[in-house]
Amino acid sequence: MKSIIVASLFCGALLCLSVNGFSASNRCVVKRSEGKTLILECRDQTDKFTKGSSVKIKTDRKALIEGC
């Protein structure tokens, strides 16, 4: 009985952790911005992104150059 509970908890945790792997990702460049609208050009196919879906945008961070 104890091994069945442990196995089911393991499968549940594995399922919860694997859900994050199904999100679409792409590298895009902003081509134009008008008010609250951004026009993006992406490297790969955009068929995973549907109209009206929300996206998370992360900016590329540049390393600080410190002087003497």
Short mmCIF file of N, CA and C in Angstrom, two decimals:
data_model
loop_
_atom_site.label_atom_id
_atom_site.label_comp_id
_atom_site.label_asym_id
_atom_site.label_seq_id
_atom_site.Cartn_x
_atom_site.Cartn_y
_atom_site.Cartn_z
N MET A 1 0.82 -1.19 0.00
CA MET A 1 0.00 0.00 0.00
C MET A 1 0.87 1.26 0.00
N LYS A 2 1.94 1.21 0.81
CA LYS A 2 2.82 2.37 0.90
C LYS A 2 3.53 2.62 -0.43
N SER A 3 3.92 1.57 -1.11
CA SER A 3 4.63 1.73 -2.39
C SER A 3 3.70 2.29 -3.47
N ILE A 4 2.42 1.96 -3.42
CA ILE A 4 1.46 2.51 -4.39
C ILE A 4 1.29 4.01 -4.17
N ILE A 5 1.23 4.44 -2.92
CA ILE A 5 1.10 5.87 -2.62
C ILE A 5 2.34 6.62 -3.07
N VAL A 6 3.51 6.07 -2.78
CA VAL A 6 4.76 6.72 -3.19
C VAL A 6 4.85 6.80 -4.71
N ALA A 7 4.47 5.74 -5.40
CA ALA A 7 4.52 5.74 -6.86
C ALA A 7 3.55 6.76 -7.45
N SER A 8 2.35 6.87 -6.86
CA SER A 8 1.39 7.84 -7.38
C SER A 8 1.84 9.27 -7.11
N LEU A 9 2.45 9.53 -5.96
CA LEU A 9 2.99 10.86 -5.67
C LEU A 9 4.13 11.21 -6.62
N PHE A 10 4.98 10.23 -6.92
CA PHE A 10 6.08 10.46 -7.85
C PHE A 10 5.55 10.78 -9.24
N CYS A 11 4.54 10.03 -9.70
CA CYS A 11 3.95 10.29 -11.02
C CYS A 11 3.27 11.65 -11.07
N GLY A 12 2.61 12.04 -9.99
CA GLY A 12 1.97 13.35 -9.93
C GLY A 12 2.98 14.48 -9.97
N ALA A 13 4.08 14.33 -9.24
CA ALA A 13 5.13 15.36 -9.26
C ALA A 13 5.78 15.44 -10.63
N LEU A 14 6.01 14.30 -11.26
CA LEU A 14 6.60 14.28 -12.59
C LEU A 14 5.69 14.95 -13.60
N LEU A 15 4.40 14.72 -13.50
CA LEU A 15 3.43 15.34 -14.39
C LEU A 15 3.40 16.86 -14.20
N CYS A 16 3.43 17.31 -12.96
CA CYS A 16 3.42 18.76 -12.68
C CYS A 16 4.67 19.44 -13.22
N LEU A 17 5.81 18.79 -13.12
CA LEU A 17 7.05 19.39 -13.58
C LEU A 17 7.17 19.36 -15.10
N SER A 18 6.55 18.41 -15.75
CA SER A 18 6.69 18.29 -17.20
C SER A 18 5.74 19.21 -17.96
N VAL A 19 4.76 19.78 -17.31
CA VAL A 19 3.80 20.67 -17.99
C VAL A 19 4.50 21.91 -18.50
N ASN A 20 5.52 22.39 -17.81
CA ASN A 20 6.23 23.61 -18.24
C ASN A 20 6.95 23.42 -19.56
N GLY A 21 7.24 22.21 -19.97
CA GLY A 21 7.95 21.95 -21.21
C GLY A 21 7.09 22.08 -22.45
N PHE A 22 5.80 22.24 -22.31
CA PHE A 22 4.91 22.30 -23.46
C PHE A 22 4.66 23.71 -23.96
N SER A 23 5.18 24.72 -23.30
CA SER A 23 4.93 26.09 -23.75
C SER A 23 5.78 26.40 -24.98
N ALA A 24 5.26 27.27 -25.81
CA ALA A 24 5.98 27.66 -27.02
C ALA A 24 7.03 28.71 -26.66
N SER A 25 8.14 28.68 -27.35
CA SER A 25 9.18 29.68 -27.14
C SER A 25 9.81 30.02 -28.48
N ASN A 26 10.31 31.22 -28.57
CA ASN A 26 10.90 31.69 -29.82
C ASN A 26 11.75 32.91 -29.50
N ARG A 27 12.72 33.21 -30.33
CA ARG A 27 13.50 34.44 -30.19
C ARG A 27 13.01 35.42 -31.23
N CYS A 28 12.60 36.60 -30.78
CA CYS A 28 12.02 37.59 -31.67
C CYS A 28 12.72 38.93 -31.51
N VAL A 29 12.58 39.77 -32.54
CA VAL A 29 13.14 41.12 -32.55
C VAL A 29 11.99 42.09 -32.78
N VAL A 30 11.97 43.18 -32.02
CA VAL A 30 10.93 44.20 -32.20
C VAL A 30 11.24 44.98 -33.47
N LYS A 31 10.30 45.00 -34.40
CA LYS A 31 10.46 45.74 -35.65
C LYS A 31 9.83 47.13 -35.57
N ARG A 32 8.69 47.23 -34.86
CA ARG A 32 7.99 48.52 -34.78
C ARG A 32 7.18 48.54 -33.49
N SER A 33 7.04 49.72 -32.89
CA SER A 33 6.18 49.87 -31.72
C SER A 33 5.29 51.09 -31.92
N GLU A 34 4.00 50.89 -31.71
CA GLU A 34 3.02 51.96 -31.86
C GLU A 34 2.12 51.95 -30.64
N GLY A 35 2.32 52.89 -29.73
CA GLY A 35 1.49 52.93 -28.52
C GLY A 35 1.69 51.68 -27.68
N LYS A 36 0.62 50.89 -27.55
CA LYS A 36 0.69 49.65 -26.77
C LYS A 36 0.89 48.43 -27.65
N THR A 37 1.16 48.62 -28.93
CA THR A 37 1.28 47.51 -29.87
C THR A 37 2.74 47.33 -30.29
N LEU A 38 3.21 46.08 -30.26
CA LEU A 38 4.55 45.74 -30.74
C LEU A 38 4.43 44.84 -31.96
N ILE A 39 5.24 45.11 -32.98
CA ILE A 39 5.34 44.24 -34.14
C ILE A 39 6.66 43.48 -34.00
N LEU A 40 6.57 42.14 -33.92
CA LEU A 40 7.74 41.30 -33.69
C LEU A 40 8.04 40.47 -34.93
N GLU A 41 9.33 40.25 -35.17
CA GLU A 41 9.77 39.31 -36.20
C GLU A 41 10.53 38.20 -35.50
N CYS A 42 10.06 36.96 -35.67
CA CYS A 42 10.62 35.82 -34.95
C CYS A 42 11.46 34.94 -35.86
N ARG A 43 12.42 34.21 -35.27
CA ARG A 43 13.32 33.34 -36.02
C ARG A 43 12.61 32.12 -36.59
N ASP A 44 11.81 31.46 -35.77
CA ASP A 44 11.19 30.19 -36.16
C ASP A 44 9.73 30.40 -36.53
N GLN A 45 9.07 29.31 -36.87
CA GLN A 45 7.66 29.35 -37.22
C GLN A 45 6.84 29.79 -36.00
N THR A 46 5.79 30.54 -36.25
CA THR A 46 4.97 31.07 -35.17
C THR A 46 3.62 30.38 -35.08
N ASP A 47 3.49 29.17 -35.61
CA ASP A 47 2.20 28.49 -35.61
C ASP A 47 1.75 28.05 -34.22
N LYS A 48 2.66 28.00 -33.24
CA LYS A 48 2.27 27.67 -31.87
C LYS A 48 1.62 28.85 -31.16
N PHE A 49 1.82 30.05 -31.66
CA PHE A 49 1.23 31.24 -31.06
C PHE A 49 -0.09 31.53 -31.75
N THR A 50 -1.16 31.59 -30.98
CA THR A 50 -2.47 31.87 -31.56
C THR A 50 -2.85 33.31 -31.30
N LYS A 51 -3.76 33.83 -32.10
CA LYS A 51 -4.20 35.22 -31.96
C LYS A 51 -4.89 35.39 -30.61
N GLY A 52 -4.48 36.41 -29.88
CA GLY A 52 -5.08 36.70 -28.59
C GLY A 52 -4.41 36.01 -27.42
N SER A 53 -3.43 35.15 -27.67
CA SER A 53 -2.75 34.47 -26.57
C SER A 53 -1.76 35.43 -25.93
N SER A 54 -1.52 35.25 -24.64
CA SER A 54 -0.58 36.12 -23.94
C SER A 54 0.83 35.58 -24.10
N VAL A 55 1.80 36.48 -24.13
CA VAL A 55 3.20 36.10 -24.25
C VAL A 55 3.98 36.76 -23.13
N LYS A 56 5.09 36.16 -22.76
CA LYS A 56 5.99 36.69 -21.75
C LYS A 56 7.24 37.16 -22.47
N ILE A 57 7.60 38.41 -22.28
CA ILE A 57 8.75 38.98 -22.99
C ILE A 57 9.89 39.18 -22.00
N LYS A 58 11.04 38.63 -22.33
CA LYS A 58 12.25 38.84 -21.54
C LYS A 58 13.23 39.60 -22.41
N THR A 59 13.81 40.65 -21.88
CA THR A 59 14.78 41.41 -22.64
C THR A 59 16.16 40.81 -22.45
N ASP A 60 17.01 40.95 -23.45
CA ASP A 60 18.39 40.50 -23.34
C ASP A 60 19.14 41.47 -22.44
N ARG A 61 19.82 40.93 -21.48
CA ARG A 61 20.59 41.75 -20.53
C ARG A 61 22.01 41.91 -21.05
N LYS A 62 22.49 43.13 -21.00
CA LYS A 62 23.87 43.40 -21.41
C LYS A 62 24.71 43.55 -20.15
N ALA A 63 25.91 43.01 -20.18
CA ALA A 63 26.80 43.11 -19.04
C ALA A 63 27.32 44.54 -18.90
N LEU A 64 27.42 44.99 -17.67
CA LEU A 64 27.93 46.32 -17.41
C LEU A 64 29.44 46.35 -17.61
N ILE A 65 29.92 47.40 -18.23
CA ILE A 65 31.36 47.59 -18.42
C ILE A 65 31.80 48.62 -17.40
N GLU A 66 32.64 48.19 -16.48
CA GLU A 66 33.10 49.10 -15.44
C GLU A 66 34.45 49.67 -15.81
N GLY A 67 34.60 50.94 -15.55
CA GLY A 67 35.87 51.61 -15.85
C GLY A 67 36.85 51.50 -14.70
N CYS A 68 37.99 52.16 -14.85
CA CYS A 68 39.03 52.11 -13.82
C CYS A 68 38.65 52.87 -12.59
#
